[in-house]
Amino acid sequence: MSPNTCWLCKIFRAEENGISSKVSLEEVLQWSQSFENLVTSKYGPTIYKIYLKTEYSDENIEFWLACEAYKKITSQKKRISMARKLFTSYIQPQAPNEINIDSPARKAIIRNIQEPTQSCFDEAQRIIYRHMERDSYPRFLESQFYQKLKHSLQTNGNNSMVN
């Protein structure tokens, strides 16, 4: 086992402790059917985030998930607060977790941030979704990380998590 694989296993085990029940083979296999299946499944976003950390791009899934939560906010006061957090964490130039979006999308958010709507981050979220779907998702499916998880579940013949 290479040092990189050991490091991945340690990350996975650490994250596993926060997952209350176990990921199933069925769920893991569904992830390979579509990116949508991965990001909308119970454990997919968590597992995908672990993988993205190895690519130093976990800010993408964090932003996408934060946007999903943002869209559910009904209180204007909470929406304003969350919009500012999203902006300072992901959108503004030199943000600690700055995402890679085009200038028109960034400028639109800057214009709308004073009175944020439920949809003010939609275009940036679409850009990040497409980026993950076209770029890191195919690599995730081919990665040793995903392949070993799938193989371990297939070998065990049950729904147990990798230990």
PDB file of N, CA and C in Angstrom, residues 19 23 67 73 94 119 121-122 134 140 149 155 162-163:
ATOM      1  N   ILE A  19     -20.290   9.457  10.186  1.00  0.00           N
ATOM      2  CA  ILE A  19     -21.422   8.913   9.436  1.00  0.00           C
ATOM      3  C   ILE A  19     -22.114   7.888  10.321  1.00  0.00           C
ATOM      4  N   VAL A  23     -22.616   3.249   4.464  1.00  0.00           N
ATOM      5  CA  VAL A  23     -22.901   3.435   3.049  1.00  0.00           C
ATOM      6  C   VAL A  23     -23.097   2.058   2.412  1.00  0.00           C
ATOM      7  N   CYS A  67     -24.884  26.583  -1.297  1.00  0.00           N
ATOM      8  CA  CYS A  67     -25.922  27.192  -2.140  1.00  0.00           C
ATOM      9  C   CYS A  67     -27.245  26.438  -2.010  1.00  0.00           C
ATOM     10  N   ILE A  73     -33.468  29.002   2.659  1.00  0.00           N
ATOM     11  CA  ILE A  73     -33.666  30.027   3.696  1.00  0.00           C
ATOM     12  C   ILE A  73     -34.883  30.876   3.341  1.00  0.00           C
ATOM     13  N   GLN A  94      -9.646  36.810  -3.805  1.00  0.00           N
ATOM     14  CA  GLN A  94      -8.772  36.416  -2.698  1.00  0.00           C
ATOM     15  C   GLN A  94      -9.535  35.843  -1.503  1.00  0.00           C
ATOM     16  N   SER A 119     -32.146  33.358  -5.567  1.00  0.00           N
ATOM     17  CA  SER A 119     -31.448  32.839  -6.749  1.00  0.00           C
ATOM     18  C   SER A 119     -30.153  33.587  -7.093  1.00  0.00           C
ATOM     19  N   PHE A 121     -27.131  33.290  -6.293  1.00  0.00           N
ATOM     20  CA  PHE A 121     -25.926  32.486  -6.490  1.00  0.00           C
ATOM     21  C   PHE A 121     -26.130  31.377  -7.522  1.00  0.00           C
ATOM     22  N   ASP A 122     -27.305  31.338  -8.152  1.00  0.00           N
ATOM     23  CA  ASP A 122     -27.637  30.236  -9.063  1.00  0.00           C
ATOM     24  C   ASP A 122     -26.643  30.058 -10.208  1.00  0.00           C
ATOM     25  N   ARG A 134     -17.882  17.755 -15.187  1.00  0.00           N
ATOM     26  CA  ARG A 134     -17.051  17.507 -16.367  1.00  0.00           C
ATOM     27  C   ARG A 134     -15.600  17.213 -16.032  1.00  0.00           C
ATOM     28  N   PHE A 140     -12.882  11.127 -10.191  1.00  0.00           N
ATOM     29  CA  PHE A 140     -13.342  10.457  -8.970  1.00  0.00           C
ATOM     30  C   PHE A 140     -13.724   9.015  -9.278  1.00  0.00           C
ATOM     31  N   LEU A 149     -13.248   1.581  -2.561  1.00  0.00           N
ATOM     32  CA  LEU A 149     -14.492   1.587  -1.782  1.00  0.00           C
ATOM     33  C   LEU A 149     -15.492   0.616  -2.406  1.00  0.00           C
ATOM     34  N   THR A 155     -16.667  -7.092  -2.324  1.00  0.00           N
ATOM     35  CA  THR A 155     -15.970  -8.255  -1.750  1.00  0.00           C
ATOM     36  C   THR A 155     -16.631  -8.711  -0.459  1.00  0.00           C
ATOM     37  N   VAL A 162     -15.981   0.586   4.503  1.00  0.00           N
ATOM     38  CA  VAL A 162     -14.583   0.183   4.504  1.00  0.00           C
ATOM     39  C   VAL A 162     -13.999   0.460   5.878  1.00  0.00           C
ATOM     40  N   ASN A 163     -13.254  -0.502   6.418  1.00  0.00           N
ATOM     41  CA  ASN A 163     -12.621  -0.304   7.743  1.00  0.00           C
ATOM     42  C   ASN A 163     -11.127  -0.286   7.611  1.00  0.00           C
TER      43      ASN A 163
END
